[in-house]
Amino acid sequence: MPYDVGLFMPARWVEHERTLVSWPCLEWAFATGHLEDAKAEWAEVIRAILRFEPVTVIAAPGNRDEVVNACGASVEVFEIPIDDCWIRDNGPIFVVDGAGGVAMTDFGFNAWGGLNEEWANDDALPERLAELLGMRRYCAPIISEGGGITCDGEGTVITT
């Protein structure tokens, strides 16, 4: 367990290395005809963040050039199969040891209780990302969405 080796979830407001974003890729995830609008909005947000810190975009295989063209050459792109673009919920939660060590937790993901028909790639995203980064990964024995968890970095957790 992460806690047993001195790892903890930092507060959301502490300085971090970069922002992680997933790129929109499926029409059904948006109102009909709005996938391109969503991509334009994502790109605008990514370009704004890039003014202050690095951004890594998780994009479906084959979408690297589209992301770079929309966001700029300084964006880092990892082509990993995804089903949806809500990495805040299906991605890993990074934990730290306070001395530069970082690992990730991998909660099970089931597309908000099966709301979407496909989620196997989103559930596998933390594992695939950990392999790509060569990072330790701790599998949590529960289904959870990262967007439903916040903490103060000192042991207090608020969740839905």
Short mmCIF file of N, CA and C in Angstrom, two decimals:
data_model
loop_
_atom_site.label_atom_id
_atom_site.label_comp_id
_atom_site.label_asym_id
_atom_site.label_seq_id
_atom_site.Cartn_x
_atom_site.Cartn_y
_atom_site.Cartn_z
N MET A 1 0.84 -1.19 0.00
CA MET A 1 0.00 0.00 0.00
C MET A 1 0.88 1.25 0.00
N PRO A 2 0.46 2.30 -0.69
CA PRO A 2 1.27 3.52 -0.76
C PRO A 2 1.61 4.09 0.62
N TYR A 3 0.64 4.13 1.51
CA TYR A 3 0.86 4.70 2.83
C TYR A 3 1.95 3.96 3.59
N ASP A 4 2.00 2.65 3.40
CA ASP A 4 2.99 1.82 4.11
C ASP A 4 4.43 2.14 3.71
N VAL A 5 4.63 2.75 2.56
CA VAL A 5 5.99 3.11 2.12
C VAL A 5 6.19 4.62 2.10
N GLY A 6 5.35 5.35 2.84
CA GLY A 6 5.54 6.78 3.02
C GLY A 6 4.97 7.65 1.91
N LEU A 7 4.10 7.11 1.08
CA LEU A 7 3.49 7.89 0.01
C LEU A 7 2.15 8.47 0.47
N PHE A 8 1.84 9.67 -0.03
CA PHE A 8 0.58 10.31 0.31
C PHE A 8 0.09 11.13 -0.87
N MET A 9 -1.19 11.41 -0.87
CA MET A 9 -1.79 12.23 -1.92
C MET A 9 -1.61 13.69 -1.54
N PRO A 10 -0.93 14.46 -2.39
CA PRO A 10 -0.73 15.88 -2.06
C PRO A 10 -2.03 16.66 -2.25
N ALA A 11 -2.10 17.80 -1.61
CA ALA A 11 -3.25 18.68 -1.79
C ALA A 11 -3.32 19.12 -3.25
N ARG A 12 -4.51 19.35 -3.74
CA ARG A 12 -4.68 19.75 -5.15
C ARG A 12 -3.99 21.07 -5.47
N TRP A 13 -3.77 21.92 -4.49
CA TRP A 13 -3.24 23.25 -4.77
C TRP A 13 -1.71 23.34 -4.70
N VAL A 14 -1.04 22.25 -4.38
CA VAL A 14 0.42 22.33 -4.31
C VAL A 14 1.02 22.34 -5.72
N GLU A 15 2.21 22.88 -5.83
CA GLU A 15 2.88 22.93 -7.11
C GLU A 15 3.09 21.51 -7.63
N HIS A 16 2.91 21.35 -8.94
CA HIS A 16 3.08 20.05 -9.56
C HIS A 16 3.92 20.18 -10.83
N GLU A 17 4.33 19.05 -11.35
CA GLU A 17 5.25 19.04 -12.49
C GLU A 17 4.58 19.41 -13.81
N ARG A 18 3.36 18.94 -14.01
CA ARG A 18 2.68 19.15 -15.29
C ARG A 18 1.20 18.86 -15.14
N THR A 19 0.45 19.18 -16.20
CA THR A 19 -0.97 18.86 -16.26
C THR A 19 -1.16 17.74 -17.26
N LEU A 20 -2.04 16.82 -16.92
CA LEU A 20 -2.36 15.67 -17.75
C LEU A 20 -3.79 15.84 -18.27
N VAL A 21 -3.98 15.72 -19.58
CA VAL A 21 -5.28 15.94 -20.23
C VAL A 21 -5.52 14.80 -21.22
N SER A 22 -6.77 14.39 -21.39
CA SER A 22 -7.13 13.45 -22.46
C SER A 22 -7.79 14.23 -23.58
N TRP A 23 -7.51 13.84 -24.82
CA TRP A 23 -8.03 14.51 -26.01
C TRP A 23 -9.37 13.91 -26.42
N PRO A 24 -10.37 14.73 -26.70
CA PRO A 24 -11.66 14.21 -27.16
C PRO A 24 -11.50 13.37 -28.43
N CYS A 25 -12.18 12.22 -28.47
CA CYS A 25 -12.00 11.35 -29.63
C CYS A 25 -13.26 10.67 -30.11
N LEU A 26 -14.33 10.68 -29.34
CA LEU A 26 -15.53 9.94 -29.73
C LEU A 26 -16.73 10.87 -29.84
N GLU A 27 -17.38 10.81 -30.99
CA GLU A 27 -18.54 11.67 -31.25
C GLU A 27 -19.65 11.46 -30.22
N TRP A 28 -19.90 10.22 -29.80
CA TRP A 28 -21.01 9.96 -28.89
C TRP A 28 -20.82 10.59 -27.52
N ALA A 29 -19.62 11.01 -27.20
CA ALA A 29 -19.37 11.61 -25.89
C ALA A 29 -19.86 13.06 -25.81
N PHE A 30 -20.24 13.62 -26.96
CA PHE A 30 -20.71 15.01 -27.02
C PHE A 30 -22.03 15.04 -27.78
N ALA A 31 -22.75 16.14 -27.65
CA ALA A 31 -23.97 16.29 -28.43
C ALA A 31 -23.62 16.15 -29.91
N THR A 32 -24.50 15.57 -30.66
CA THR A 32 -24.25 15.29 -32.07
C THR A 32 -23.68 16.51 -32.79
N GLY A 33 -22.56 16.28 -33.45
CA GLY A 33 -21.94 17.32 -34.25
C GLY A 33 -21.02 18.26 -33.49
N HIS A 34 -20.76 18.00 -32.21
CA HIS A 34 -19.96 18.94 -31.42
C HIS A 34 -18.56 18.44 -31.06
N LEU A 35 -18.13 17.33 -31.62
CA LEU A 35 -16.79 16.83 -31.31
C LEU A 35 -15.72 17.84 -31.71
N GLU A 36 -15.85 18.43 -32.88
CA GLU A 36 -14.84 19.41 -33.32
C GLU A 36 -14.87 20.65 -32.43
N ASP A 37 -16.06 21.08 -31.98
CA ASP A 37 -16.15 22.20 -31.04
C ASP A 37 -15.44 21.86 -29.73
N ALA A 38 -15.63 20.62 -29.25
CA ALA A 38 -14.97 20.20 -28.01
C ALA A 38 -13.46 20.23 -28.18
N LYS A 39 -12.96 19.73 -29.30
CA LYS A 39 -11.52 19.74 -29.54
C LYS A 39 -10.97 21.16 -29.55
N ALA A 40 -11.71 22.09 -30.14
CA ALA A 40 -11.27 23.49 -30.16
C ALA A 40 -11.21 24.07 -28.75
N GLU A 41 -12.20 23.73 -27.92
CA GLU A 41 -12.22 24.20 -26.53
C GLU A 41 -11.07 23.59 -25.73
N TRP A 42 -10.86 22.28 -25.88
CA TRP A 42 -9.75 21.61 -25.19
C TRP A 42 -8.43 22.27 -25.59
N ALA A 43 -8.24 22.51 -26.89
CA ALA A 43 -7.00 23.10 -27.37
C ALA A 43 -6.77 24.48 -26.76
N GLU A 44 -7.82 25.26 -26.64
CA GLU A 44 -7.69 26.60 -26.05
C GLU A 44 -7.24 26.50 -24.58
N VAL A 45 -7.83 25.59 -23.85
CA VAL A 45 -7.44 25.39 -22.44
C VAL A 45 -5.99 24.90 -22.36
N ILE A 46 -5.63 23.94 -23.18
CA ILE A 46 -4.27 23.40 -23.17
C ILE A 46 -3.26 24.49 -23.49
N ARG A 47 -3.53 25.30 -24.50
CA ARG A 47 -2.59 26.39 -24.84
C ARG A 47 -2.45 27.38 -23.69
N ALA A 48 -3.55 27.64 -22.97
CA ALA A 48 -3.47 28.55 -21.82
C ALA A 48 -2.60 27.95 -20.72
N ILE A 49 -2.77 26.67 -20.43
CA ILE A 49 -1.97 26.02 -19.39
C ILE A 49 -0.50 25.99 -19.78
N LEU A 50 -0.23 25.75 -21.07
CA LEU A 50 1.15 25.68 -21.55
C LEU A 50 1.93 26.98 -21.31
N ARG A 51 1.24 28.07 -21.12
CA ARG A 51 1.93 29.34 -20.81
C ARG A 51 2.60 29.29 -19.44
N PHE A 52 2.17 28.34 -18.59
CA PHE A 52 2.65 28.29 -17.22
C PHE A 52 3.37 26.99 -16.84
N GLU A 53 3.03 25.89 -17.51
CA GLU A 53 3.62 24.60 -17.15
C GLU A 53 3.46 23.63 -18.32
N PRO A 54 4.24 22.56 -18.30
CA PRO A 54 4.10 21.54 -19.35
C PRO A 54 2.74 20.83 -19.28
N VAL A 55 2.29 20.38 -20.45
CA VAL A 55 1.05 19.62 -20.56
C VAL A 55 1.34 18.34 -21.33
N THR A 56 0.86 17.23 -20.79
CA THR A 56 0.89 15.95 -21.50
C THR A 56 -0.54 15.60 -21.87
N VAL A 57 -0.74 15.33 -23.15
CA VAL A 57 -2.07 14.97 -23.65
C VAL A 57 -2.08 13.48 -23.99
N ILE A 58 -3.06 12.78 -23.44
CA ILE A 58 -3.30 11.39 -23.80
C ILE A 58 -4.27 11.44 -24.98
N ALA A 59 -3.85 10.88 -26.11
CA ALA A 59 -4.68 10.90 -27.31
C ALA A 59 -4.79 9.49 -27.87
N ALA A 60 -5.92 9.21 -28.47
CA ALA A 60 -6.11 7.91 -29.12
C ALA A 60 -5.04 7.74 -30.20
N PRO A 61 -4.57 6.53 -30.41
CA PRO A 61 -3.56 6.29 -31.45
C PRO A 61 -4.00 6.89 -32.79
N GLY A 62 -3.04 7.59 -33.41
CA GLY A 62 -3.30 8.24 -34.69
C GLY A 62 -3.68 9.70 -34.58
N ASN A 63 -3.84 10.22 -33.35
CA ASN A 63 -4.27 11.61 -33.17
C ASN A 63 -3.15 12.57 -32.77
N ARG A 64 -1.92 12.10 -32.72
CA ARG A 64 -0.80 12.94 -32.29
C ARG A 64 -0.71 14.23 -33.11
N ASP A 65 -0.71 14.13 -34.42
CA ASP A 65 -0.55 15.32 -35.26
C ASP A 65 -1.70 16.30 -35.05
N GLU A 66 -2.91 15.79 -34.90
CA GLU A 66 -4.06 16.66 -34.66
C GLU A 66 -3.86 17.47 -33.37
N VAL A 67 -3.39 16.82 -32.32
CA VAL A 67 -3.18 17.50 -31.04
C VAL A 67 -2.07 18.55 -31.17
N VAL A 68 -0.96 18.19 -31.77
CA VAL A 68 0.15 19.13 -31.92
C VAL A 68 -0.27 20.32 -32.79
N ASN A 69 -1.00 20.06 -33.87
CA ASN A 69 -1.47 21.15 -34.73
C ASN A 69 -2.42 22.09 -34.00
N ALA A 70 -3.25 21.54 -33.13
CA ALA A 70 -4.22 22.36 -32.40
C ALA A 70 -3.62 23.08 -31.20
N CYS A 71 -2.63 22.44 -30.55
CA CYS A 71 -2.14 22.95 -29.27
C CYS A 71 -0.74 23.56 -29.33
N GLY A 72 0.05 23.20 -30.33
CA GLY A 72 1.41 23.73 -30.44
C GLY A 72 2.45 22.65 -30.22
N ALA A 73 3.63 22.93 -30.71
CA ALA A 73 4.72 21.95 -30.70
C ALA A 73 5.23 21.63 -29.31
N SER A 74 4.96 22.47 -28.33
CA SER A 74 5.50 22.23 -26.99
C SER A 74 4.66 21.23 -26.19
N VAL A 75 3.50 20.83 -26.68
CA VAL A 75 2.68 19.86 -25.97
C VAL A 75 3.29 18.47 -26.15
N GLU A 76 3.28 17.69 -25.07
CA GLU A 76 3.74 16.31 -25.13
C GLU A 76 2.50 15.43 -25.35
N VAL A 77 2.59 14.48 -26.29
CA VAL A 77 1.46 13.63 -26.61
C VAL A 77 1.85 12.17 -26.42
N PHE A 78 1.03 11.45 -25.66
CA PHE A 78 1.16 10.00 -25.51
C PHE A 78 -0.04 9.38 -26.21
N GLU A 79 0.22 8.57 -27.21
CA GLU A 79 -0.87 7.88 -27.89
C GLU A 79 -1.17 6.58 -27.15
N ILE A 80 -2.30 6.58 -26.46
CA ILE A 80 -2.75 5.45 -25.66
C ILE A 80 -4.24 5.28 -25.96
N PRO A 81 -4.72 4.07 -26.19
CA PRO A 81 -6.15 3.89 -26.45
C PRO A 81 -6.99 4.43 -25.30
N ILE A 82 -8.01 5.24 -25.64
CA ILE A 82 -8.94 5.79 -24.66
C ILE A 82 -10.36 5.67 -25.21
N ASP A 83 -11.33 5.69 -24.31
CA ASP A 83 -12.73 5.64 -24.70
C ASP A 83 -13.41 6.99 -24.56
N ASP A 84 -12.92 7.83 -23.68
CA ASP A 84 -13.55 9.11 -23.39
C ASP A 84 -12.45 10.07 -22.95
N CYS A 85 -12.79 11.31 -22.72
CA CYS A 85 -11.75 12.32 -22.47
C CYS A 85 -11.78 12.89 -21.06
N TRP A 86 -12.22 12.12 -20.07
CA TRP A 86 -12.33 12.62 -18.70
C TRP A 86 -11.26 11.99 -17.81
N ILE A 87 -10.00 12.30 -18.08
CA ILE A 87 -8.90 11.70 -17.32
C ILE A 87 -8.95 12.09 -15.84
N ARG A 88 -9.62 13.15 -15.52
CA ARG A 88 -9.79 13.52 -14.11
C ARG A 88 -10.49 12.40 -13.34
N ASP A 89 -11.36 11.67 -14.03
CA ASP A 89 -12.08 10.58 -13.38
C ASP A 89 -11.44 9.22 -13.62
N ASN A 90 -10.93 8.96 -14.83
CA ASN A 90 -10.43 7.61 -15.12
C ASN A 90 -8.92 7.48 -15.04
N GLY A 91 -8.23 8.58 -14.86
CA GLY A 91 -6.77 8.53 -14.79
C GLY A 91 -6.26 8.20 -13.40
N PRO A 92 -4.96 8.11 -13.28
CA PRO A 92 -4.36 7.80 -11.98
C PRO A 92 -4.39 8.99 -11.04
N ILE A 93 -4.26 8.70 -9.77
CA ILE A 93 -3.99 9.75 -8.78
C ILE A 93 -2.53 9.57 -8.39
N PHE A 94 -1.77 10.63 -8.54
CA PHE A 94 -0.35 10.56 -8.22
C PHE A 94 -0.15 10.78 -6.74
N VAL A 95 0.74 9.98 -6.17
CA VAL A 95 1.09 10.09 -4.75
C VAL A 95 2.59 10.35 -4.66
N VAL A 96 2.99 11.02 -3.60
CA VAL A 96 4.38 11.45 -3.44
C VAL A 96 4.89 11.05 -2.06
N ASP A 97 6.23 11.13 -1.91
CA ASP A 97 6.81 10.81 -0.60
C ASP A 97 7.40 12.04 0.09
N GLY A 98 7.27 13.20 -0.54
CA GLY A 98 7.81 14.43 0.04
C GLY A 98 9.28 14.63 -0.21
N ALA A 99 9.95 13.66 -0.85
CA ALA A 99 11.39 13.76 -1.13
C ALA A 99 11.69 13.56 -2.62
N GLY A 100 10.68 13.77 -3.45
CA GLY A 100 10.88 13.63 -4.89
C GLY A 100 10.37 12.34 -5.49
N GLY A 101 9.98 11.38 -4.66
CA GLY A 101 9.45 10.12 -5.17
C GLY A 101 7.99 10.26 -5.57
N VAL A 102 7.62 9.64 -6.69
CA VAL A 102 6.25 9.71 -7.19
C VAL A 102 5.82 8.31 -7.62
N ALA A 103 4.58 7.99 -7.36
CA ALA A 103 3.96 6.75 -7.83
C ALA A 103 2.52 7.09 -8.19
N MET A 104 1.80 6.12 -8.70
CA MET A 104 0.40 6.38 -9.01
C MET A 104 -0.50 5.30 -8.43
N THR A 105 -1.71 5.74 -8.11
CA THR A 105 -2.73 4.80 -7.69
C THR A 105 -3.65 4.56 -8.88
N ASP A 106 -4.19 3.37 -8.94
CA ASP A 106 -5.03 2.94 -10.05
C ASP A 106 -6.32 2.40 -9.47
N PHE A 107 -7.34 3.24 -9.43
CA PHE A 107 -8.65 2.82 -8.99
C PHE A 107 -9.36 2.16 -10.17
N GLY A 108 -10.21 1.19 -9.90
CA GLY A 108 -11.04 0.64 -10.97
C GLY A 108 -11.96 1.73 -11.50
N PHE A 109 -12.27 1.67 -12.78
CA PHE A 109 -13.16 2.65 -13.41
C PHE A 109 -14.22 1.90 -14.19
N ASN A 110 -15.49 2.29 -13.99
CA ASN A 110 -16.58 1.62 -14.69
C ASN A 110 -17.52 2.60 -15.41
N ALA A 111 -16.97 3.71 -15.88
CA ALA A 111 -17.74 4.70 -16.65
C ALA A 111 -18.98 5.17 -15.90
N TRP A 112 -18.76 5.60 -14.67
CA TRP A 112 -19.82 6.18 -13.85
C TRP A 112 -20.99 5.21 -13.70
N GLY A 113 -20.63 3.98 -13.34
CA GLY A 113 -21.65 2.96 -13.12
C GLY A 113 -22.23 2.40 -14.41
N GLY A 114 -21.45 2.43 -15.48
CA GLY A 114 -21.91 1.88 -16.76
C GLY A 114 -22.65 2.88 -17.62
N LEU A 115 -22.50 4.18 -17.33
CA LEU A 115 -23.17 5.23 -18.12
C LEU A 115 -22.80 5.14 -19.60
N ASN A 116 -21.52 4.89 -19.86
CA ASN A 116 -21.05 4.70 -21.23
C ASN A 116 -20.96 3.21 -21.52
N GLU A 117 -21.13 2.86 -22.77
CA GLU A 117 -21.08 1.45 -23.16
C GLU A 117 -19.65 0.90 -23.18
N GLU A 118 -18.70 1.76 -23.44
CA GLU A 118 -17.32 1.32 -23.56
C GLU A 118 -16.46 2.04 -22.52
N TRP A 119 -15.67 1.27 -21.78
CA TRP A 119 -14.77 1.89 -20.82
C TRP A 119 -13.52 1.06 -20.55
N ALA A 120 -13.34 -0.05 -21.23
CA ALA A 120 -12.19 -0.91 -20.96
C ALA A 120 -10.87 -0.18 -21.15
N ASN A 121 -10.76 0.66 -22.18
CA ASN A 121 -9.52 1.41 -22.39
C ASN A 121 -9.31 2.45 -21.30
N ASP A 122 -10.38 3.10 -20.87
CA ASP A 122 -10.25 4.08 -19.80
C ASP A 122 -9.85 3.41 -18.50
N ASP A 123 -10.40 2.24 -18.22
CA ASP A 123 -10.03 1.50 -17.01
C ASP A 123 -8.56 1.08 -17.06
N ALA A 124 -8.06 0.77 -18.24
CA ALA A 124 -6.66 0.33 -18.40
C ALA A 124 -5.68 1.49 -18.51
N LEU A 125 -6.16 2.71 -18.61
CA LEU A 125 -5.26 3.86 -18.82
C LEU A 125 -4.17 4.00 -17.76
N PRO A 126 -4.48 3.95 -16.46
CA PRO A 126 -3.40 4.09 -15.48
C PRO A 126 -2.31 3.03 -15.64
N GLU A 127 -2.70 1.79 -15.89
CA GLU A 127 -1.71 0.73 -16.08
C GLU A 127 -0.83 1.01 -17.30
N ARG A 128 -1.44 1.40 -18.40
CA ARG A 128 -0.68 1.70 -19.61
C ARG A 128 0.23 2.91 -19.42
N LEU A 129 -0.25 3.92 -18.72
CA LEU A 129 0.55 5.10 -18.46
C LEU A 129 1.72 4.78 -17.54
N ALA A 130 1.49 3.97 -16.52
CA ALA A 130 2.57 3.57 -15.60
C ALA A 130 3.66 2.81 -16.36
N GLU A 131 3.25 1.93 -17.26
CA GLU A 131 4.23 1.20 -18.07
C GLU A 131 5.04 2.15 -18.93
N LEU A 132 4.37 3.09 -19.57
CA LEU A 132 5.03 4.06 -20.44
C LEU A 132 6.03 4.93 -19.67
N LEU A 133 5.66 5.31 -18.46
CA LEU A 133 6.51 6.19 -17.64
C LEU A 133 7.49 5.41 -16.77
N GLY A 134 7.35 4.10 -16.70
CA GLY A 134 8.20 3.31 -15.82
C GLY A 134 7.97 3.66 -14.36
N MET A 135 6.72 3.89 -14.01
CA MET A 135 6.38 4.36 -12.66
C MET A 135 5.70 3.26 -11.85
N ARG A 136 5.96 3.26 -10.54
CA ARG A 136 5.26 2.34 -9.65
C ARG A 136 3.77 2.64 -9.69
N ARG A 137 2.97 1.56 -9.65
CA ARG A 137 1.52 1.69 -9.68
C ARG A 137 0.93 0.82 -8.59
N TYR A 138 0.05 1.40 -7.81
CA TYR A 138 -0.64 0.67 -6.75
C TYR A 138 -2.11 0.53 -7.15
N CYS A 139 -2.59 -0.70 -7.26
CA CYS A 139 -3.98 -0.96 -7.62
C CYS A 139 -4.85 -0.90 -6.38
N ALA A 140 -5.84 -0.03 -6.41
CA ALA A 140 -6.79 0.07 -5.31
C ALA A 140 -7.90 -0.95 -5.51
N PRO A 141 -8.37 -1.57 -4.46
CA PRO A 141 -9.38 -2.62 -4.59
C PRO A 141 -10.81 -2.10 -4.70
N ILE A 142 -10.98 -0.87 -5.19
CA ILE A 142 -12.31 -0.29 -5.29
C ILE A 142 -12.49 0.43 -6.63
N ILE A 143 -13.74 0.66 -6.99
CA ILE A 143 -14.09 1.51 -8.14
C ILE A 143 -14.20 2.93 -7.59
N SER A 144 -13.58 3.88 -8.29
CA SER A 144 -13.65 5.27 -7.84
C SER A 144 -13.36 6.19 -9.02
N GLU A 145 -13.78 7.42 -8.89
CA GLU A 145 -13.47 8.44 -9.88
C GLU A 145 -12.60 9.49 -9.22
N GLY A 146 -11.44 9.76 -9.81
CA GLY A 146 -10.51 10.72 -9.24
C GLY A 146 -11.09 12.10 -9.02
N GLY A 147 -12.03 12.48 -9.88
CA GLY A 147 -12.66 13.79 -9.73
C GLY A 147 -13.55 13.89 -8.52
N GLY A 148 -13.86 12.75 -7.89
CA GLY A 148 -14.70 12.75 -6.70
C GLY A 148 -13.91 12.71 -5.41
N ILE A 149 -12.58 12.94 -5.51
CA ILE A 149 -11.71 12.87 -4.34
C ILE A 149 -10.88 14.14 -4.26
N THR A 150 -10.81 14.73 -3.11
CA THR A 150 -9.89 15.84 -2.88
C THR A 150 -9.31 15.69 -1.48
N CYS A 151 -8.13 16.24 -1.27
CA CYS A 151 -7.54 16.13 0.07
C CYS A 151 -6.68 17.35 0.33
N ASP A 152 -6.28 17.48 1.59
CA ASP A 152 -5.46 18.62 1.99
C ASP A 152 -3.98 18.28 2.10
N GLY A 153 -3.62 17.03 1.75
CA GLY A 153 -2.21 16.61 1.82
C GLY A 153 -1.75 16.29 3.22
N GLU A 154 -2.65 16.42 4.21
CA GLU A 154 -2.29 16.14 5.59
C GLU A 154 -3.15 15.05 6.20
N GLY A 155 -3.85 14.30 5.34
CA GLY A 155 -4.64 13.18 5.83
C GLY A 155 -6.13 13.35 5.77
N THR A 156 -6.62 14.55 5.48
CA THR A 156 -8.05 14.77 5.36
C THR A 156 -8.46 14.55 3.91
N VAL A 157 -9.47 13.69 3.71
CA VAL A 157 -9.97 13.39 2.37
C VAL A 157 -11.46 13.72 2.35
N ILE A 158 -11.87 14.36 1.27
CA ILE A 158 -13.29 14.62 1.03
C ILE A 158 -13.65 13.88 -0.25
N THR A 159 -14.72 13.11 -0.19
CA THR A 159 -15.12 12.35 -1.37
C THR A 159 -16.64 12.29 -1.46
N THR A 160 -17.11 11.93 -2.63
CA THR A 160 -18.55 11.81 -2.81
C THR A 160 -18.97 10.37 -2.66
#
